[in-house]
Amino acid sequence: MTTQRLAPAQLGGNDADLFARFYAQEMEQERVKRVRRRVIYAVGRALILGAFIFAWWFTAKFYPPLLVASPAEAWDGFMDGRSEIWKHAPTTVVEIALGFAVGSVLGIGLGALIAQSRLAEVVLRPYIIVSQAVPKIALAPILIIFLGFGVGPKVAIAALICFFPLLENTITGLRRVDPDSYKLFQSLGASKMQVFLKLRLYSALPLIFGGLRIAAVLATLGAIVAEFVAGNAGLGALLVISLGTFQTKLMYAVMVVLTLMAYTVYIITQWVEHKALERTNMLVTHE
Amino acid sequence: MEKQGSPVISCEDVHKFYLAGDRSVYALKSINLEVREREFVSIVGKSGCGKSTLLACIAGLLPVSHGEIRVAGDKVTKPGRRDFGLVFQTSALLRWRTTLDNVLLPVEMFGMSKKEYEPRARDLLKLVELEGFENRYPNQLSGGMQQRAAIARALIHDPKVLLMDEPFGALDAQTRESMNLELMKIWEITPKTVLFVTHDLQEAAFLSHRVVVMSARPGTIQEIVEIPIPHPRTREVLYSDAFLQTTRRLRELLSAQADAKKE
Ligand SMILES: Nc1ncnc2c1ncn2[C@@H]1O[C@H](COP(=O)(O)OP(=O)(O)OP(=O)(O)O)[C@@H](O)[C@H]1O
Ligand SMILES: [Mg+2]
């Protein structure tokens, strides 16, 4: 594994040849390092997952199966309740997607408005804070009156929960531009709109995407919790039903599915972020 | 010396305070300066003496606290003159644009055709020795290369007035010298009025008709030194007696400041 690194002078040969060999050696070393690093990462993750499952399994031993299901029982619950889970999952996915979409439009839109206009900031800020201070779960009954029993209230709660961090990030991102770049735009007689579209928006991209990642997870959380209190469909509702009917195995299975769902939403957002930042050359890598 | 026209930039008793919370900084005090058409004027002075501030005021980026600045007879109240080209102390390149697109930014801002200006942008990049880097991003360029790209950007719309804040600060001695010669060439081909901030006294003496020596706290003009060397200036100028005497005089003026401070 330990290939002794040779100095260029030790390789011999003509210049082009030497360069090619030295470079090939470097590339190979880099590749080996990369693979080794990947293995370490994977092992680290697997270890933590293993430890978690072990702890889960170990704890479950001390409680009756009616209260705590073991990992194996959760798996059984999943296999038995598959059709049930698949029946409820689309509702939740739709709520998450819509909640995330509405929340994102709200977060970025209001953020842009507030960042651009002092008036909008002064007038809107208190109500935005209020929207966060209000216990959103308690809103559920009111929302049901207005939006019915369908996905409406869940989307509303998901959106309400997820837009705030995105809004804050958008404001910060749009306001924090390089001072000399801003002066440059001013010196070119740029309009406020030009500064926004050609300078602020790009500078804000990393923070906006950071906000989107948080929003994605919060939208998932919001949708599920809303189903919890006001649902007859969706995985959150299934969770409540399984809890009420002592189907502990199913409940654990649903919990795991929900966790994986939230995780997936995050990963997708992260992937989009990566692509978008790469495309605009805003990706800052540490390696 | 060649004939110079009417004053393009004139500062009359300009004062500038920065208000920073409860403390204020007296950045410029009683600045009187006239830069005539096609004149090349450098500003030297130690760090923090107000050089960038003066440039920003002239560009209309900062309001003056007292006095008046006129450009081509008009009182300066806001930025955005299209006959100005600015080079800032940092390159201020946009990270999400390629070098070529960065150079074309002013064209885009002015609503002119980017296509039409693209050949010119490429020529300018060649001029600042960045041929082949048109499609690279700023973070893939060295600090000096970034600064040179910023100079190409300042020249793209062929401005009449150039305000340059330490444009060659990040360059090695050789590149700096060749950039100075290029700048002289550009200046001789197209008539430009240049206000040029630098820390390099030789550079100031080599390029300018006049060198403004500033002293700090508050920033004032200590002296304006005429450079008695005819244009066009070539490399030979660097070895002439007149040149050596001038740089020596500038150095003495600046070290006199330091001595005065010690006492
Ligand atoms: N935005 C600001 N707020 C408060 N004080 C400022 C501000 N900008 C500059 N100053 C102060 O004004 C003085 C002049 O600053 P300026 O940037 O013009 O100096 P400079 O001559 O360009 O220095 P350098 O050679 O280091 O670039 C400094 O003392 C600085 O502290
Ligand atoms: Mg400065």
mmCIF file of C-alpha atoms in Angstrom, chain B residues 1-7 36-40 187 209-210 226 231:
data_model
loop_
_atom_site.group_PDB
_atom_site.id
_atom_site.type_symbol
_atom_site.label_atom_id
_atom_site.label_comp_id
_atom_site.label_asym_id
_atom_site.label_seq_id
_atom_site.Cartn_x
_atom_site.Cartn_y
_atom_site.Cartn_z
ATOM 1 C CA MET B 1 4.850 67.998 -22.353
ATOM 2 C CA GLU B 2 1.737 67.602 -24.453
ATOM 3 C CA LYS B 3 -1.074 70.025 -24.261
ATOM 4 C CA GLN B 4 -3.809 69.278 -21.819
ATOM 5 C CA GLY B 5 -7.335 70.491 -22.056
ATOM 6 C CA SER B 6 -9.902 71.754 -19.651
ATOM 7 C CA PRO B 7 -10.294 70.271 -16.180
ATOM 8 C CA ARG B 36 -7.175 67.994 -16.798
ATOM 9 C CA GLU B 37 -8.221 66.168 -19.886
ATOM 10 C CA ARG B 38 -5.780 63.460 -20.965
ATOM 11 C CA GLU B 39 -3.772 63.936 -17.827
ATOM 12 C CA PHE B 40 -2.348 61.047 -15.860
ATOM 13 C CA TRP B 187 -3.204 55.829 -22.696
ATOM 14 C CA HIS B 209 2.299 63.841 -15.289
ATOM 15 C CA ARG B 210 1.788 64.686 -11.673
ATOM 16 C CA GLU B 226 5.284 67.467 -11.362
ATOM 17 C CA HIS B 231 5.612 61.297 -22.925
#
